[in-house]
Short mmCIF file of C-alpha atoms in Angstrom, two decimals:
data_model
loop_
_atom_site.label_atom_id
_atom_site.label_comp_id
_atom_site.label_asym_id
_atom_site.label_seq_id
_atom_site.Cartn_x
_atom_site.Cartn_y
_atom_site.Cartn_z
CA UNK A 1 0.00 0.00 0.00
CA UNK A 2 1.09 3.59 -0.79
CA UNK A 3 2.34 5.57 2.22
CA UNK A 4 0.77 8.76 2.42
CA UNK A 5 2.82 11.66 0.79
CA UNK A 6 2.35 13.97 3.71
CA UNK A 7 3.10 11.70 6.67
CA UNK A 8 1.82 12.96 10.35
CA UNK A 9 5.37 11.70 11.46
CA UNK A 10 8.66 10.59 9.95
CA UNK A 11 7.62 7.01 11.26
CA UNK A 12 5.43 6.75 7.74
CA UNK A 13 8.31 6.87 5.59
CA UNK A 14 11.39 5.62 7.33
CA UNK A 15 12.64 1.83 7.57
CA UNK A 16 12.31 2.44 11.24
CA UNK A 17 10.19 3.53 13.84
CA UNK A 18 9.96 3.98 17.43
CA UNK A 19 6.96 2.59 19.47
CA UNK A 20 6.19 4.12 22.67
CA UNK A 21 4.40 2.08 25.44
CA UNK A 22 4.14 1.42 29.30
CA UNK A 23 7.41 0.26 30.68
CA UNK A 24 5.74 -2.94 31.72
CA UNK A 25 6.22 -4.06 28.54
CA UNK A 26 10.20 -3.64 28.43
CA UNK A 27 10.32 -7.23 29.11
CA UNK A 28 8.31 -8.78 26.19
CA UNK A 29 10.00 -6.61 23.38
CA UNK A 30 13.49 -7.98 23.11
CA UNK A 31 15.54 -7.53 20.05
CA UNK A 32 14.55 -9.65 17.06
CA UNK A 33 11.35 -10.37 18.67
CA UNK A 34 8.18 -10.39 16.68
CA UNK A 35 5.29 -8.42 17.44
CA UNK A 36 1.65 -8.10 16.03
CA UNK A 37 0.32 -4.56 16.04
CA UNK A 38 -3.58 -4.49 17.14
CA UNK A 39 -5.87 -1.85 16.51
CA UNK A 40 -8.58 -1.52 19.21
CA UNK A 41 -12.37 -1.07 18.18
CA UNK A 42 -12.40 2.57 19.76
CA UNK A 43 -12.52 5.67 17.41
CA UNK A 44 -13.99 3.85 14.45
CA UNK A 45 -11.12 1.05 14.58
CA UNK A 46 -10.80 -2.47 13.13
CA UNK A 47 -10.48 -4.52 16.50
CA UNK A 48 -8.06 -6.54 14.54
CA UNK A 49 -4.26 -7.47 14.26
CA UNK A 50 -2.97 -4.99 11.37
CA UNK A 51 0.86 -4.98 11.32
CA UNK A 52 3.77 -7.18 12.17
CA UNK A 53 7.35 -5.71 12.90
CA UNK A 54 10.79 -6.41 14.01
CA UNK A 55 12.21 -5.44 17.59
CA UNK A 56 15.21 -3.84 17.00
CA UNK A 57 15.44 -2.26 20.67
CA UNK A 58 13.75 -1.55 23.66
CA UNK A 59 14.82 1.12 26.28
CA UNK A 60 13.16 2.91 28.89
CA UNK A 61 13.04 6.86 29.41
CA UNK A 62 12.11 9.34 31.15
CA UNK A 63 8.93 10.81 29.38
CA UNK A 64 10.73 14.58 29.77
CA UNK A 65 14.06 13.43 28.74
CA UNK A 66 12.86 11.90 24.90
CA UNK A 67 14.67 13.44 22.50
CA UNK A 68 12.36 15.36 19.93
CA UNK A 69 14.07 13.56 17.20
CA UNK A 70 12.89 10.54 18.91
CA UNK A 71 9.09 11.52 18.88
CA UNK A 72 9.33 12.52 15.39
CA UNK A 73 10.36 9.47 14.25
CA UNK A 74 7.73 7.76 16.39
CA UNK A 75 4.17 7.00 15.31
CA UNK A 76 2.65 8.85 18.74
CA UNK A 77 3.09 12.73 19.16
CA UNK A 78 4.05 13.84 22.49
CA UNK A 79 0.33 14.57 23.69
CA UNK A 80 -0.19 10.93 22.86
CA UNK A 81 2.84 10.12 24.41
CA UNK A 82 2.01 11.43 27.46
CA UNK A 83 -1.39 9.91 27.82
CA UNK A 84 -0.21 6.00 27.32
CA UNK A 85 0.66 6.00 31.01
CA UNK A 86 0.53 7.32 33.66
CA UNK A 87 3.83 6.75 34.77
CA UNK A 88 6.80 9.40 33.76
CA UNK A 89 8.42 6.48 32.46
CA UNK A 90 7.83 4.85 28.82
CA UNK A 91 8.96 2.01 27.02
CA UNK A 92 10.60 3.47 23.28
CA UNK A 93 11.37 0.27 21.01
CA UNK A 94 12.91 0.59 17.61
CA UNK A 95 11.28 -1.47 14.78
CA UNK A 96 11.60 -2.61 11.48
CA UNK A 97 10.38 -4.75 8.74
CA UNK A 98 6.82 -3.34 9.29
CA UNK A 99 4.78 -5.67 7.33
CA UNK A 100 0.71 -4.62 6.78
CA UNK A 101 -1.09 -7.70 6.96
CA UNK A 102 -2.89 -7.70 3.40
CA UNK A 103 -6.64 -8.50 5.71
CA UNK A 104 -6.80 -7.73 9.16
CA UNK A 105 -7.52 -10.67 11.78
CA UNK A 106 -10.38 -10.04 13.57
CA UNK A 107 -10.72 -9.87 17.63
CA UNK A 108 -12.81 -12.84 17.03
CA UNK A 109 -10.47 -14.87 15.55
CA UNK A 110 -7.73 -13.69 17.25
CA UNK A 111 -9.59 -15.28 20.78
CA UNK A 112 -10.22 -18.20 18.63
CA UNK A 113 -6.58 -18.78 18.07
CA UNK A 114 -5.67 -18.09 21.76
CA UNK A 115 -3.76 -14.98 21.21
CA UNK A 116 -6.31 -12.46 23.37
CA UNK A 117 -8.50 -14.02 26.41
CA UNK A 118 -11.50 -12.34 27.68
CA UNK A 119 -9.58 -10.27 30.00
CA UNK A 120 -6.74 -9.50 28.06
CA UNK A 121 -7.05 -6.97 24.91
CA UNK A 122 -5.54 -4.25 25.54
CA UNK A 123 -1.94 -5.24 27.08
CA UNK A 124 0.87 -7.08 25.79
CA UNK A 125 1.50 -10.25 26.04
CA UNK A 126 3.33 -12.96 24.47
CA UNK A 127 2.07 -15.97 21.59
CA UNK A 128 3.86 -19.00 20.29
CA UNK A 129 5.22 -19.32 16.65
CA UNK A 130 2.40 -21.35 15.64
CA UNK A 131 -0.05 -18.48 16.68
CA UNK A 132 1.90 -16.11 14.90
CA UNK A 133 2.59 -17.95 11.75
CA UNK A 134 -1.23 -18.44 12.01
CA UNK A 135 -1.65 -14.53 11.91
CA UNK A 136 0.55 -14.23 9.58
CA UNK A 137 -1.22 -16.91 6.78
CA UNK A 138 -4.60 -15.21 7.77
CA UNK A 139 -3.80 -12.02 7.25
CA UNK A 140 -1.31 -12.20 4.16
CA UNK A 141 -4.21 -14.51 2.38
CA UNK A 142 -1.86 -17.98 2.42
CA UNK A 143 -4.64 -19.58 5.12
CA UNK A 144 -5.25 -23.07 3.97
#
């Protein structure tokens, strides 16, 4: 898909990004780990997986000590920033290989497969390789 031309942030256009999230997550995004970006249903979204990336790094900072190069080549701007925790400590992780998965996998489904319990859409937390190569087939259109 065609990035937009006029990009909010760098993040759009570069080979990679920084995510921002709570530091309770530090732990789960090592480097080279996988991770499945999910859109939540609020605001008109898709309640589905989207994205896959690449960890690259993880470190924590201080939320007043990030860099404004750092933000601008992050896909949150700093009033977002501020509001993912309350905390005045975030997790930024570097990522690449952002792939968009071609059709997004559903909440639904995702439960199905055993990636998101009841109680648990909105945090982090890890899957197996099966689950994820199952995301993956699903939402690049390879499912058998």
């Amino acid at each position: 898909a065609q990035a937009s031309l006029l990009p909010k942030h760098q993040a759009a256009v570069l080979h990679a990004c920084t995510y921002f999230s709570a530091v309770r997550n530090h732990h789960l995004l090592r480097r080279g780990t996988p991770i499945v970006f999910y859109e939540s249903g609020t605001h008109s979204g898709r309640s589905a997986a989207i994205a896959l990336a690449r960890v690259r790094s993880t470190v924590v900072l201080s939320k007043q000590k990030i860099a404004p190069a750092l933000i601008e080549c992050g896909v949150l701007d700093e009033n977002e920033l501020t509001a993912i925790t309350t905390g005045e400590q975030v997790s930024a992780t570097t990522i690449d290989n952002v792939m968009k998965l071609r059709s997004p996998v559903r909440l639904k489904r995702l439960r199905k497969l055993g990636c998101i319990d009841r109680a648990n859409a909105v945090t982090s937390r890890r899957i197996t390789s099966d689950q994820l190569q199952q995301i993956v087939s699903e939402g690049q259109g390879t499912y058998e």
